[in-house]
Amino acid sequence: MNTNKSVCEQQNFNFLYEEHIDQLRNFLYYKCGDLDEAEDLAHESYTKLWEKCAEVVWETAKGFLFTVAKRLFLNKVSHDKVVLTFEKENPLKDKSEDPHFVMRGEEFKAKLEEEIGKLPERQRTIFLMNRIDKMSYKEVAEALDISVKAVEKSLGKVMKKLRGSIDELNKYKI
Amino acid sequence: MENRDTDTIIAKWLAGEISDEEFVQEESHETLEAMKLIASEVEQWSIPPVDKVQGMARLQERLDQTKQEAKVIPLGRRWITGIAAAIALIAVSYLVFFNSDDLMQYNTVAGELEVIELPDGSTATLNSSSSLSYAPKSWPKKRRLKLKGEAYFEVAKGSTFTVEIDDSKVEVLGTKFNVRKRQQFLSVECFEGKVGVTISNSDSTSVILAGENIQFDGSDLTRGRTEDIKPIWIDGNSTKFKNAALGDVFEALKAQFGITIEYDPKVDLSRKYSGSFVHSNVETALRMVCDPLSLSYKKAGSDNYQIY
């Protein structure tokens, strides 16, 4: 393990950029719903990391980035309801053959996106970091500085809420 | 199976830690199907990744910009390769330094502290949601800074050192002191040496000595004593007040947490408050201020609170 790598070396700093920029930008996107703003704030976080590079220990650099990003975001005002859109890999793969859940792909996607946008900011962020960025519960917990247990609870709550809203959608269709 | 709640079971199933069969035992078959439907839909979603090459170029541009404003940066930390480039940069910053009146400016956001080293070795610690600027060109002759918000200064011996905050100013000769002005509330605390405070362009200057403080709420001036050897907020864990106007305390809360506060008309903001609030949690902090004064707060929006 490289325990004494310096964040101040350009090569190492670049590595941190390549390694975490997507997760960090997405994290901010889940909070604010604006990709450009998210990237801007993510870059701002890296600027702070560079300024403090001599004080930040290599192993804690990722945590530092997320903490700074969170603080920068605190300054932004409205983020209660956001509009999030996602790309879908292969829209043809529609396996909802069960008649109970017949919903055409696009409609279902739009409904889920809408419901996710309405979730409380924290639950939404946790859910998407795990589902979209494939961060393990432990990674999410570390990035947000909360317990794994709290991550699990939030995920369960989100899944139940989303389930409730698709049930509702079904009810109207029948 | 041990006693587990639904949320945790769903999360464990989602992570593949428990199987479909186990899940159905705890929950229903329909729940499983619904969860699968959601999970497999979201599974196919993605966000276009950041263009790393372009992104890095933009970041670099930003870093170069900050560097021009920033303090001295060790040579080893420079992006720019080649000594020629480094020399060119030094030449440019020399020109910027001595041939223009460009201000050095530092800003902090909510929850952030920044320690700034000034050219004479004095330091300023900038509290949350504050800004500090000075003109490097005239610094050697006249040590003068402009402050918004709050900062703690440890001043090296030398010529006069002046902090201007809106239309008030604080003048010192080698000392440690804290200045805060949020809205109309001005507070100056002296920890070592002595400082002179001139409020709102008035003709008279109040002198305060080590262990003393002065507070001005826009109309009345009060003097008090302080036992601390430096401001409590410096450690980043909490902020402490002694006999401060309630309005001033709420301004500090707003700056620390980046929240907005609305007051019920019956709340008297000129009441005095002594106590502290923590930086770890906004609601705990609000409670620490409201409870002793028999006030209540409620959340009125994502970063908005009402005091009544």
PDB file of N, CA, C and O in Angstrom, chain A residues 10 13-14 17-18 21-22 25 39-40 43-44 47-48 50-51 53 71 75 79 86-90 101 109 112 131 137 149 152-153 156-157 159-160 163, chain B residues 5 7-8 10-12 14-15 31 34-35 37-38 41-50 52 55-56 58-59 62-63 66 77 79 109-112 303:
ATOM      1  N   GLN A  10       1.415  16.231  -8.892  1.00  0.00           N
ATOM      2  CA  GLN A  10       0.442  16.353  -9.974  1.00  0.00           C
ATOM      3  C   GLN A  10      -0.085  14.994 -10.421  1.00  0.00           C
ATOM      4  O   GLN A  10      -1.285  14.813 -10.619  1.00  0.00           O
ATOM      5  N   PHE A  13      -2.517  13.741  -7.917  1.00  0.00           N
ATOM      6  CA  PHE A  13      -3.725  14.562  -7.950  1.00  0.00           C
ATOM      7  C   PHE A  13      -4.570  14.170  -9.164  1.00  0.00           C
ATOM      8  O   PHE A  13      -5.785  13.998  -9.071  1.00  0.00           O
ATOM      9  N   ASN A  14      -3.904  13.976 -10.305  1.00  0.00           N
ATOM     10  CA  ASN A  14      -4.618  13.544 -11.513  1.00  0.00           C
ATOM     11  C   ASN A  14      -5.312  12.203 -11.295  1.00  0.00           C
ATOM     12  O   ASN A  14      -6.425  11.982 -11.753  1.00  0.00           O
ATOM     13  N   TYR A  17      -8.377  12.661  -9.498  1.00  0.00           N
ATOM     14  CA  TYR A  17      -9.396  13.250 -10.374  1.00  0.00           C
ATOM     15  C   TYR A  17     -10.070  12.162 -11.196  1.00  0.00           C
ATOM     16  O   TYR A  17     -11.288  12.010 -11.177  1.00  0.00           O
ATOM     17  N   GLU A  18      -9.271  11.380 -11.891  1.00  0.00           N
ATOM     18  CA  GLU A  18      -9.811  10.314 -12.746  1.00  0.00           C
ATOM     19  C   GLU A  18     -10.658   9.335 -11.930  1.00  0.00           C
ATOM     20  O   GLU A  18     -11.682   8.859 -12.384  1.00  0.00           O
ATOM     21  N   ILE A  21     -13.908  11.749  -9.873  1.00  0.00           N
ATOM     22  CA  ILE A  21     -14.694  12.870 -10.396  1.00  0.00           C
ATOM     23  C   ILE A  21     -16.131  12.460 -10.759  1.00  0.00           C
ATOM     24  O   ILE A  21     -17.081  13.186 -10.475  1.00  0.00           O
ATOM     25  N   ASP A  22     -16.300  11.270 -11.342  1.00  0.00           N
ATOM     26  CA  ASP A  22     -17.657  10.865 -11.734  1.00  0.00           C
ATOM     27  C   ASP A  22     -18.580  10.715 -10.531  1.00  0.00           C
ATOM     28  O   ASP A  22     -19.677  11.259 -10.512  1.00  0.00           O
ATOM     29  N   ARG A  25     -19.228  14.205  -9.024  1.00  0.00           N
ATOM     30  CA  ARG A  25     -20.136  14.998  -9.852  1.00  0.00           C
ATOM     31  C   ARG A  25     -21.566  14.432  -9.731  1.00  0.00           C
ATOM     32  O   ARG A  25     -22.537  15.174  -9.576  1.00  0.00           O
ATOM     33  N   GLU A  39     -20.962  19.676 -11.952  1.00  0.00           N
ATOM     34  CA  GLU A  39     -19.561  19.569 -12.361  1.00  0.00           C
ATOM     35  C   GLU A  39     -18.756  20.763 -11.836  1.00  0.00           C
ATOM     36  O   GLU A  39     -17.622  20.629 -11.388  1.00  0.00           O
ATOM     37  N   ASP A  40     -19.392  21.914 -11.874  1.00  0.00           N
ATOM     38  CA  ASP A  40     -18.739  23.119 -11.375  1.00  0.00           C
ATOM     39  C   ASP A  40     -18.382  22.983  -9.893  1.00  0.00           C
ATOM     40  O   ASP A  40     -17.260  23.264  -9.476  1.00  0.00           O
ATOM     41  N   HIS A  43     -15.583  20.513  -9.374  1.00  0.00           N
ATOM     42  CA  HIS A  43     -14.278  21.114  -9.652  1.00  0.00           C
ATOM     43  C   HIS A  43     -13.841  22.046  -8.535  1.00  0.00           C
ATOM     44  O   HIS A  43     -12.671  22.104  -8.176  1.00  0.00           O
ATOM     45  N   GLU A  44     -14.812  22.758  -7.981  1.00  0.00           N
ATOM     46  CA  GLU A  44     -14.521  23.640  -6.849  1.00  0.00           C
ATOM     47  C   GLU A  44     -13.948  22.811  -5.687  1.00  0.00           C
ATOM     48  O   GLU A  44     -13.008  23.229  -5.012  1.00  0.00           O
ATOM     49  N   THR A  47     -10.477  22.054  -6.330  1.00  0.00           N
ATOM     50  CA  THR A  47      -9.647  23.243  -6.115  1.00  0.00           C
ATOM     51  C   THR A  47      -9.262  23.350  -4.643  1.00  0.00           C
ATOM     52  O   THR A  47      -8.119  23.630  -4.295  1.00  0.00           O
ATOM     53  N   LYS A  48     -10.267  23.091  -3.771  1.00  0.00           N
ATOM     54  CA  LYS A  48      -9.997  23.150  -2.328  1.00  0.00           C
ATOM     55  C   LYS A  48      -9.004  22.062  -1.931  1.00  0.00           C
ATOM     56  O   LYS A  48      -8.141  22.274  -1.089  1.00  0.00           O
ATOM     57  N   TRP A  50      -6.682  20.851  -3.739  1.00  0.00           N
ATOM     58  CA  TRP A  50      -5.352  21.285  -4.189  1.00  0.00           C
ATOM     59  C   TRP A  50      -4.769  22.320  -3.241  1.00  0.00           C
ATOM     60  O   TRP A  50      -3.595  22.269  -2.879  1.00  0.00           O
ATOM     61  N   GLU A  51      -5.622  23.261  -2.818  1.00  0.00           N
ATOM     62  CA  GLU A  51      -5.157  24.293  -1.896  1.00  0.00           C
ATOM     63  C   GLU A  51      -4.676  23.699  -0.574  1.00  0.00           C
ATOM     64  O   GLU A  51      -3.749  24.176   0.041  1.00  0.00           O
ATOM     65  N   CYS A  53      -3.623  20.577  -0.175  1.00  0.00           N
ATOM     66  CA  CYS A  53      -3.024  19.283  -0.492  1.00  0.00           C
ATOM     67  C   CYS A  53      -1.970  18.839   0.515  1.00  0.00           C
ATOM     68  O   CYS A  53      -1.799  17.659   0.764  1.00  0.00           O
ATOM     69  N   ARG A  71     -20.398  20.770   1.795  1.00  0.00           N
ATOM     70  CA  ARG A  71     -20.418  22.133   2.353  1.00  0.00           C
ATOM     71  C   ARG A  71     -20.717  23.167   1.290  1.00  0.00           C
ATOM     72  O   ARG A  71     -21.474  24.086   1.497  1.00  0.00           O
ATOM     73  N   ASN A  75     -24.562  25.963   0.560  1.00  0.00           N
ATOM     74  CA  ASN A  75     -24.776  27.359   0.199  1.00  0.00           C
ATOM     75  C   ASN A  75     -25.861  27.566  -0.841  1.00  0.00           C
ATOM     76  O   ASN A  75     -26.365  28.648  -1.017  1.00  0.00           O
ATOM     77  N   HIS A  79     -33.347  22.948  -3.204  1.00  0.00           N
ATOM     78  CA  HIS A  79     -33.010  21.641  -3.748  1.00  0.00           C
ATOM     79  C   HIS A  79     -34.019  20.621  -3.256  1.00  0.00           C
ATOM     80  O   HIS A  79     -33.731  19.465  -3.133  1.00  0.00           O
ATOM     81  N   PHE A  86     -32.000  10.252 -16.673  1.00  0.00           N
ATOM     82  CA  PHE A  86     -30.918   9.294 -16.835  1.00  0.00           C
ATOM     83  C   PHE A  86     -30.935   8.739 -18.240  1.00  0.00           C
ATOM     84  O   PHE A  86     -31.973   8.721 -18.902  1.00  0.00           O
ATOM     85  N   GLU A  87     -29.786   8.297 -18.680  1.00  0.00           N
ATOM     86  CA  GLU A  87     -29.746   7.585 -19.954  1.00  0.00           C
ATOM     87  C   GLU A  87     -30.081   6.138 -19.678  1.00  0.00           C
ATOM     88  O   GLU A  87     -29.806   5.621 -18.598  1.00  0.00           O
ATOM     89  N   LYS A  88     -30.678   5.492 -20.678  1.00  0.00           N
ATOM     90  CA  LYS A  88     -31.015   4.084 -20.466  1.00  0.00           C
ATOM     91  C   LYS A  88     -30.241   3.258 -21.471  1.00  0.00           C
ATOM     92  O   LYS A  88     -30.203   3.588 -22.658  1.00  0.00           O
ATOM     93  N   GLU A  89     -29.618   2.191 -20.981  1.00  0.00           N
ATOM     94  CA  GLU A  89     -28.698   1.438 -21.823  1.00  0.00           C
ATOM     95  C   GLU A  89     -29.362   0.780 -23.035  1.00  0.00           C
ATOM     96  O   GLU A  89     -29.072   1.100 -24.158  1.00  0.00           O
ATOM     97  N   ASN A  90     -30.243  -0.178 -22.773  1.00  0.00           N
ATOM     98  CA  ASN A  90     -30.938  -0.761 -23.921  1.00  0.00           C
ATOM     99  C   ASN A  90     -32.446  -0.757 -23.694  1.00  0.00           C
ATOM    100  O   ASN A  90     -33.001  -1.647 -23.067  1.00  0.00           O
ATOM    101  N   PHE A 101     -47.880  -5.834 -14.017  1.00  0.00           N
ATOM    102  CA  PHE A 101     -46.951  -4.707 -14.095  1.00  0.00           C
ATOM    103  C   PHE A 101     -46.741  -4.219 -15.514  1.00  0.00           C
ATOM    104  O   PHE A 101     -45.668  -3.780 -15.871  1.00  0.00           O
ATOM    105  N   LYS A 109     -40.097   4.536 -16.712  1.00  0.00           N
ATOM    106  CA  LYS A 109     -38.860   5.257 -16.419  1.00  0.00           C
ATOM    107  C   LYS A 109     -39.176   6.690 -15.979  1.00  0.00           C
ATOM    108  O   LYS A 109     -38.676   7.171 -14.965  1.00  0.00           O
ATOM    109  N   LEU A 112     -40.661   6.764 -12.485  1.00  0.00           N
ATOM    110  CA  LEU A 112     -39.649   6.529 -11.449  1.00  0.00           C
ATOM    111  C   LEU A 112     -38.746   7.753 -11.276  1.00  0.00           C
ATOM    112  O   LEU A 112     -38.453   8.163 -10.155  1.00  0.00           O
ATOM    113  N   ARG A 131     -27.237   2.735  -6.424  1.00  0.00           N
ATOM    114  CA  ARG A 131     -27.800   2.115  -7.615  1.00  0.00           C
ATOM    115  C   ARG A 131     -27.100   2.527  -8.905  1.00  0.00           C
ATOM    116  O   ARG A 131     -26.874   1.716  -9.783  1.00  0.00           O
ATOM    117  N   TYR A 137     -22.664  -0.138   0.232  1.00  0.00           N
ATOM    118  CA  TYR A 137     -23.231   0.575   1.377  1.00  0.00           C
ATOM    119  C   TYR A 137     -22.121   1.193   2.218  1.00  0.00           C
ATOM    120  O   TYR A 137     -22.245   2.282   2.751  1.00  0.00           O
ATOM    121  N   LYS A 149     -25.751   1.149   8.704  1.00  0.00           N
ATOM    122  CA  LYS A 149     -27.128   0.912   9.136  1.00  0.00           C
ATOM    123  C   LYS A 149     -28.060   2.019   8.612  1.00  0.00           C
ATOM    124  O   LYS A 149     -29.155   1.746   8.109  1.00  0.00           O
ATOM    125  N   GLU A 152     -28.662   1.555   4.954  1.00  0.00           N
ATOM    126  CA  GLU A 152     -29.624   0.475   4.696  1.00  0.00           C
ATOM    127  C   GLU A 152     -31.061   0.928   4.943  1.00  0.00           C
ATOM    128  O   GLU A 152     -31.953   0.679   4.136  1.00  0.00           O
ATOM    129  N   LYS A 153     -31.242   1.605   6.054  1.00  0.00           N
ATOM    130  CA  LYS A 153     -32.586   2.097   6.400  1.00  0.00           C
ATOM    131  C   LYS A 153     -33.125   3.003   5.299  1.00  0.00           C
ATOM    132  O   LYS A 153     -34.279   2.867   4.878  1.00  0.00           O
ATOM    133  N   GLY A 156     -34.097   1.057   2.187  1.00  0.00           N
ATOM    134  CA  GLY A 156     -35.365   0.345   2.375  1.00  0.00           C
ATOM    135  C   GLY A 156     -36.534   1.299   2.233  1.00  0.00           C
ATOM    136  O   GLY A 156     -37.523   1.007   1.543  1.00  0.00           O
ATOM    137  N   LYS A 157     -36.383   2.470   2.839  1.00  0.00           N
ATOM    138  CA  LYS A 157     -37.469   3.462   2.792  1.00  0.00           C
ATOM    139  C   LYS A 157     -37.732   3.906   1.359  1.00  0.00           C
ATOM    140  O   LYS A 157     -38.874   4.020   0.932  1.00  0.00           O
ATOM    141  N   MET A 159     -37.080   2.301  -1.443  1.00  0.00           N
ATOM    142  CA  MET A 159     -37.694   1.219  -2.223  1.00  0.00           C
ATOM    143  C   MET A 159     -39.180   1.103  -1.914  1.00  0.00           C
ATOM    144  O   MET A 159     -39.998   0.883  -2.810  1.00  0.00           O
ATOM    145  N   LYS A 160     -39.532   1.253  -0.650  1.00  0.00           N
ATOM    146  CA  LYS A 160     -40.957   1.157  -0.287  1.00  0.00           C
ATOM    147  C   LYS A 160     -41.755   2.298  -0.910  1.00  0.00           C
ATOM    148  O   LYS A 160     -42.846   2.103  -1.435  1.00  0.00           O
ATOM    149  N   ARG A 163     -42.110   1.745  -4.602  1.00  0.00           N
ATOM    150  CA  ARG A 163     -43.071   0.680  -4.820  1.00  0.00           C
ATOM    151  C   ARG A 163     -44.485   1.247  -4.717  1.00  0.00           C
ATOM    152  O   ARG A 163     -45.345   0.945  -5.533  1.00  0.00           O
TER     153      ARG A 163
ATOM    154  N   ASP B   5     -35.887  -5.284  10.630  1.00  0.00           N
ATOM    155  CA  ASP B   5     -37.032  -4.532  10.135  1.00  0.00           C
ATOM    156  C   ASP B   5     -37.075  -4.566   8.606  1.00  0.00           C
ATOM    157  O   ASP B   5     -36.093  -4.902   7.952  1.00  0.00           O
ATOM    158  N   ASP B   7     -37.073  -2.287   6.288  1.00  0.00           N
ATOM    159  CA  ASP B   7     -36.111  -1.474   5.541  1.00  0.00           C
ATOM    160  C   ASP B   7     -34.778  -2.197   5.374  1.00  0.00           C
ATOM    161  O   ASP B   7     -34.208  -2.239   4.290  1.00  0.00           O
ATOM    162  N   THR B   8     -34.312  -2.771   6.486  1.00  0.00           N
ATOM    163  CA  THR B   8     -33.018  -3.451   6.434  1.00  0.00           C
ATOM    164  C   THR B   8     -33.100  -4.696   5.555  1.00  0.00           C
ATOM    165  O   THR B   8     -32.165  -4.989   4.802  1.00  0.00           O
ATOM    166  N   ILE B  10     -35.036  -5.184   2.979  1.00  0.00           N
ATOM    167  CA  ILE B  10     -35.032  -4.748   1.575  1.00  0.00           C
ATOM    168  C   ILE B  10     -33.610  -4.399   1.141  1.00  0.00           C
ATOM    169  O   ILE B  10     -33.144  -4.821   0.084  1.00  0.00           O
ATOM    170  N   ALA B  11     -32.910  -3.651   2.006  1.00  0.00           N
ATOM    171  CA  ALA B  11     -31.541  -3.228   1.669  1.00  0.00           C
ATOM    172  C   ALA B  11     -30.618  -4.433   1.504  1.00  0.00           C
ATOM    173  O   ALA B  11     -29.801  -4.485   0.580  1.00  0.00           O
ATOM    174  N   LYS B  12     -30.764  -5.413   2.398  1.00  0.00           N
ATOM    175  CA  LYS B  12     -29.890  -6.592   2.334  1.00  0.00           C
ATOM    176  C   LYS B  12     -30.192  -7.410   1.076  1.00  0.00           C
ATOM    177  O   LYS B  12     -29.287  -7.945   0.440  1.00  0.00           O
ATOM    178  N   LEU B  14     -31.368  -6.175  -1.689  1.00  0.00           N
ATOM    179  CA  LEU B  14     -30.888  -5.366  -2.805  1.00  0.00           C
ATOM    180  C   LEU B  14     -29.388  -5.569  -3.006  1.00  0.00           C
ATOM    181  O   LEU B  14     -28.896  -5.588  -4.126  1.00  0.00           O
ATOM    182  N   ALA B  15     -28.672  -5.729  -1.904  1.00  0.00           N
ATOM    183  CA  ALA B  15     -27.226  -5.911  -1.985  1.00  0.00           C
ATOM    184  C   ALA B  15     -26.858  -7.374  -2.239  1.00  0.00           C
ATOM    185  O   ALA B  15     -25.683  -7.718  -2.314  1.00  0.00           O
ATOM    186  N   THR B  31     -44.338  -7.990  -3.153  1.00  0.00           N
ATOM    187  CA  THR B  31     -43.302  -7.009  -2.820  1.00  0.00           C
ATOM    188  C   THR B  31     -42.028  -7.347  -3.584  1.00  0.00           C
ATOM    189  O   THR B  31     -41.398  -6.475  -4.178  1.00  0.00           O
ATOM    190  N   ALA B  34     -42.355  -6.395  -7.228  1.00  0.00           N
ATOM    191  CA  ALA B  34     -42.319  -4.935  -7.403  1.00  0.00           C
ATOM    192  C   ALA B  34     -40.898  -4.399  -7.240  1.00  0.00           C
ATOM    193  O   ALA B  34     -40.426  -3.579  -8.022  1.00  0.00           O
ATOM    194  N   MET B  35     -40.210  -4.910  -6.232  1.00  0.00           N
ATOM    195  CA  MET B  35     -38.839  -4.460  -5.974  1.00  0.00           C
ATOM    196  C   MET B  35     -37.927  -4.827  -7.146  1.00  0.00           C
ATOM    197  O   MET B  35     -37.049  -4.059  -7.544  1.00  0.00           O
ATOM    198  N   LEU B  37     -38.787  -5.215 -10.215  1.00  0.00           N
ATOM    199  CA  LEU B  37     -39.119  -4.356 -11.350  1.00  0.00           C
ATOM    200  C   LEU B  37     -38.389  -3.010 -11.244  1.00  0.00           C
ATOM    201  O   LEU B  37     -37.788  -2.531 -12.206  1.00  0.00           O
ATOM    202  N   ILE B  38     -38.445  -2.442 -10.057  1.00  0.00           N
ATOM    203  CA  ILE B  38     -37.789  -1.139  -9.841  1.00  0.00           C
ATOM    204  C   ILE B  38     -36.272  -1.286 -10.000  1.00  0.00           C
ATOM    205  O   ILE B  38     -35.632  -0.546 -10.745  1.00  0.00           O
ATOM    206  N   GLU B  41     -35.147  -1.800 -13.546  1.00  0.00           N
ATOM    207  CA  GLU B  41     -35.275  -0.584 -14.359  1.00  0.00           C
ATOM    208  C   GLU B  41     -34.085   0.357 -14.067  1.00  0.00           C
ATOM    209  O   GLU B  41     -33.380   0.773 -14.975  1.00  0.00           O
ATOM    210  N   VAL B  42     -33.888   0.630 -12.781  1.00  0.00           N
ATOM    211  CA  VAL B  42     -32.830   1.575 -12.400  1.00  0.00           C
ATOM    212  C   VAL B  42     -31.448   1.042 -12.791  1.00  0.00           C
ATOM    213  O   VAL B  42     -30.550   1.805 -13.150  1.00  0.00           O
ATOM    214  N   GLU B  43     -31.322  -0.277 -12.746  1.00  0.00           N
ATOM    215  CA  GLU B  43     -30.088  -0.963 -13.161  1.00  0.00           C
ATOM    216  C   GLU B  43     -29.606  -0.504 -14.546  1.00  0.00           C
ATOM    217  O   GLU B  43     -28.416  -0.428 -14.817  1.00  0.00           O
ATOM    218  N   GLN B  44     -30.571  -0.200 -15.424  1.00  0.00           N
ATOM    219  CA  GLN B  44     -30.211   0.140 -16.814  1.00  0.00           C
ATOM    220  C   GLN B  44     -29.894   1.617 -16.990  1.00  0.00           C
ATOM    221  O   GLN B  44     -29.560   2.044 -18.075  1.00  0.00           O
ATOM    222  N   TRP B  45     -30.039   2.373 -15.935  1.00  0.00           N
ATOM    223  CA  TRP B  45     -29.811   3.815 -16.069  1.00  0.00           C
ATOM    224  C   TRP B  45     -28.349   4.179 -15.878  1.00  0.00           C
ATOM    225  O   TRP B  45     -27.618   3.487 -15.183  1.00  0.00           O
ATOM    226  N   SER B  46     -27.988   5.280 -16.483  1.00  0.00           N
ATOM    227  CA  SER B  46     -26.623   5.785 -16.257  1.00  0.00           C
ATOM    228  C   SER B  46     -26.598   7.286 -16.521  1.00  0.00           C
ATOM    229  O   SER B  46     -27.556   7.849 -17.039  1.00  0.00           O
ATOM    230  N   ILE B  47     -25.506   7.891 -16.163  1.00  0.00           N
ATOM    231  CA  ILE B  47     -25.289   9.314 -16.418  1.00  0.00           C
ATOM    232  C   ILE B  47     -24.016   9.393 -17.246  1.00  0.00           C
ATOM    233  O   ILE B  47     -23.052   8.705 -16.925  1.00  0.00           O
ATOM    234  N   PRO B  48     -24.025  10.197 -18.313  1.00  0.00           N
ATOM    235  CA  PRO B  48     -22.789  10.281 -19.102  1.00  0.00           C
ATOM    236  C   PRO B  48     -21.612  10.671 -18.217  1.00  0.00           C
ATOM    237  O   PRO B  48     -21.733  11.600 -17.415  1.00  0.00           O
ATOM    238  N   PRO B  49     -20.493   9.959 -18.312  1.00  0.00           N
ATOM    239  CA  PRO B  49     -19.352  10.282 -17.448  1.00  0.00           C
ATOM    240  C   PRO B  49     -18.774  11.652 -17.801  1.00  0.00           C
ATOM    241  O   PRO B  49     -19.019  12.165 -18.879  1.00  0.00           O
ATOM    242  N   VAL B  50     -18.031  12.205 -16.866  1.00  0.00           N
ATOM    243  CA  VAL B  50     -17.351  13.484 -17.098  1.00  0.00           C
ATOM    244  C   VAL B  50     -16.287  13.265 -18.175  1.00  0.00           C
ATOM    245  O   VAL B  50     -15.597  12.249 -18.157  1.00  0.00           O
ATOM    246  N   LYS B  52     -12.995  13.483 -19.033  1.00  0.00           N
ATOM    247  CA  LYS B  52     -11.864  13.692 -18.132  1.00  0.00           C
ATOM    248  C   LYS B  52     -10.827  14.664 -18.705  1.00  0.00           C
ATOM    249  O   LYS B  52     -10.245  15.453 -17.972  1.00  0.00           O
ATOM    250  N   GLY B  55     -12.432  18.110 -18.703  1.00  0.00           N
ATOM    251  CA  GLY B  55     -12.680  18.458 -17.304  1.00  0.00           C
ATOM    252  C   GLY B  55     -11.391  18.876 -16.624  1.00  0.00           C
ATOM    253  O   GLY B  55     -11.336  19.874 -15.914  1.00  0.00           O
ATOM    254  N   MET B  56     -10.357  18.085 -16.864  1.00  0.00           N
ATOM    255  CA  MET B  56      -9.063  18.367 -16.240  1.00  0.00           C
ATOM    256  C   MET B  56      -8.534  19.716 -16.731  1.00  0.00           C
ATOM    257  O   MET B  56      -7.957  20.479 -15.954  1.00  0.00           O
ATOM    258  N   ARG B  58     -10.317  22.256 -17.719  1.00  0.00           N
ATOM    259  CA  ARG B  58     -11.086  23.327 -17.069  1.00  0.00           C
ATOM    260  C   ARG B  58     -10.655  23.505 -15.613  1.00  0.00           C
ATOM    261  O   ARG B  58     -10.538  24.612 -15.112  1.00  0.00           O
ATOM    262  N   LEU B  59     -10.414  22.371 -14.960  1.00  0.00           N
ATOM    263  CA  LEU B  59      -9.994  22.427 -13.554  1.00  0.00           C
ATOM    264  C   LEU B  59      -8.650  23.139 -13.445  1.00  0.00           C
ATOM    265  O   LEU B  59      -8.437  23.971 -12.566  1.00  0.00           O
ATOM    266  N   ARG B  62      -8.910  26.798 -13.621  1.00  0.00           N
ATOM    267  CA  ARG B  62      -9.415  27.322 -12.355  1.00  0.00           C
ATOM    268  C   ARG B  62      -8.312  27.358 -11.290  1.00  0.00           C
ATOM    269  O   ARG B  62      -8.194  28.303 -10.532  1.00  0.00           O
ATOM    270  N   LEU B  63      -7.490  26.293 -11.280  1.00  0.00           N
ATOM    271  CA  LEU B  63      -6.401  26.242 -10.298  1.00  0.00           C
ATOM    272  C   LEU B  63      -5.410  27.367 -10.565  1.00  0.00           C
ATOM    273  O   LEU B  63      -4.915  28.002  -9.640  1.00  0.00           O
ATOM    274  N   THR B  66      -6.876  30.567  -9.176  1.00  0.00           N
ATOM    275  CA  THR B  66      -6.794  30.673  -7.714  1.00  0.00           C
ATOM    276  C   THR B  66      -5.374  30.969  -7.297  1.00  0.00           C
ATOM    277  O   THR B  66      -5.143  31.696  -6.354  1.00  0.00           O
ATOM    278  N   ARG B  77       4.843  22.428  -5.949  1.00  0.00           N
ATOM    279  CA  ARG B  77       3.438  22.173  -6.177  1.00  0.00           C
ATOM    280  C   ARG B  77       2.950  22.693  -7.516  1.00  0.00           C
ATOM    281  O   ARG B  77       1.797  22.568  -7.853  1.00  0.00           O
ATOM    282  N   TRP B  79       1.976  23.236 -11.281  1.00  0.00           N
ATOM    283  CA  TRP B  79       1.604  22.411 -12.430  1.00  0.00           C
ATOM    284  C   TRP B  79       2.648  22.548 -13.510  1.00  0.00           C
ATOM    285  O   TRP B  79       3.047  21.626 -14.181  1.00  0.00           O
ATOM    286  N   VAL B 109     -17.254  29.742   2.676  1.00  0.00           N
ATOM    287  CA  VAL B 109     -18.671  29.399   2.579  1.00  0.00           C
ATOM    288  C   VAL B 109     -19.136  28.916   3.962  1.00  0.00           C
ATOM    289  O   VAL B 109     -18.339  28.812   4.890  1.00  0.00           O
ATOM    290  N   ALA B 110     -20.427  28.597   4.070  1.00  0.00           N
ATOM    291  CA  ALA B 110     -20.961  28.114   5.344  1.00  0.00           C
ATOM    292  C   ALA B 110     -20.184  26.892   5.810  1.00  0.00           C
ATOM    293  O   ALA B 110     -19.870  26.020   5.023  1.00  0.00           O
ATOM    294  N   GLY B 111     -19.854  26.860   7.087  1.00  0.00           N
ATOM    295  CA  GLY B 111     -19.186  25.688   7.645  1.00  0.00           C
ATOM    296  C   GLY B 111     -17.693  25.622   7.367  1.00  0.00           C
ATOM    297  O   GLY B 111     -17.024  24.694   7.750  1.00  0.00           O
ATOM    298  N   GLU B 112     -17.142  26.626   6.700  1.00  0.00           N
ATOM    299  CA  GLU B 112     -15.729  26.588   6.322  1.00  0.00           C
ATOM    300  C   GLU B 112     -14.918  27.600   7.139  1.00  0.00           C
ATOM    301  O   GLU B 112     -15.400  28.682   7.439  1.00  0.00           O
ATOM    302  N   ASP B 303     -33.740  25.051   3.751  1.00  0.00           N
ATOM    303  CA  ASP B 303     -32.733  25.559   4.678  1.00  0.00           C
ATOM    304  C   ASP B 303     -33.293  26.762   5.413  1.00  0.00           C
ATOM    305  O   ASP B 303     -32.581  27.699   5.706  1.00  0.00           O
TER     306      ASP B 303
END
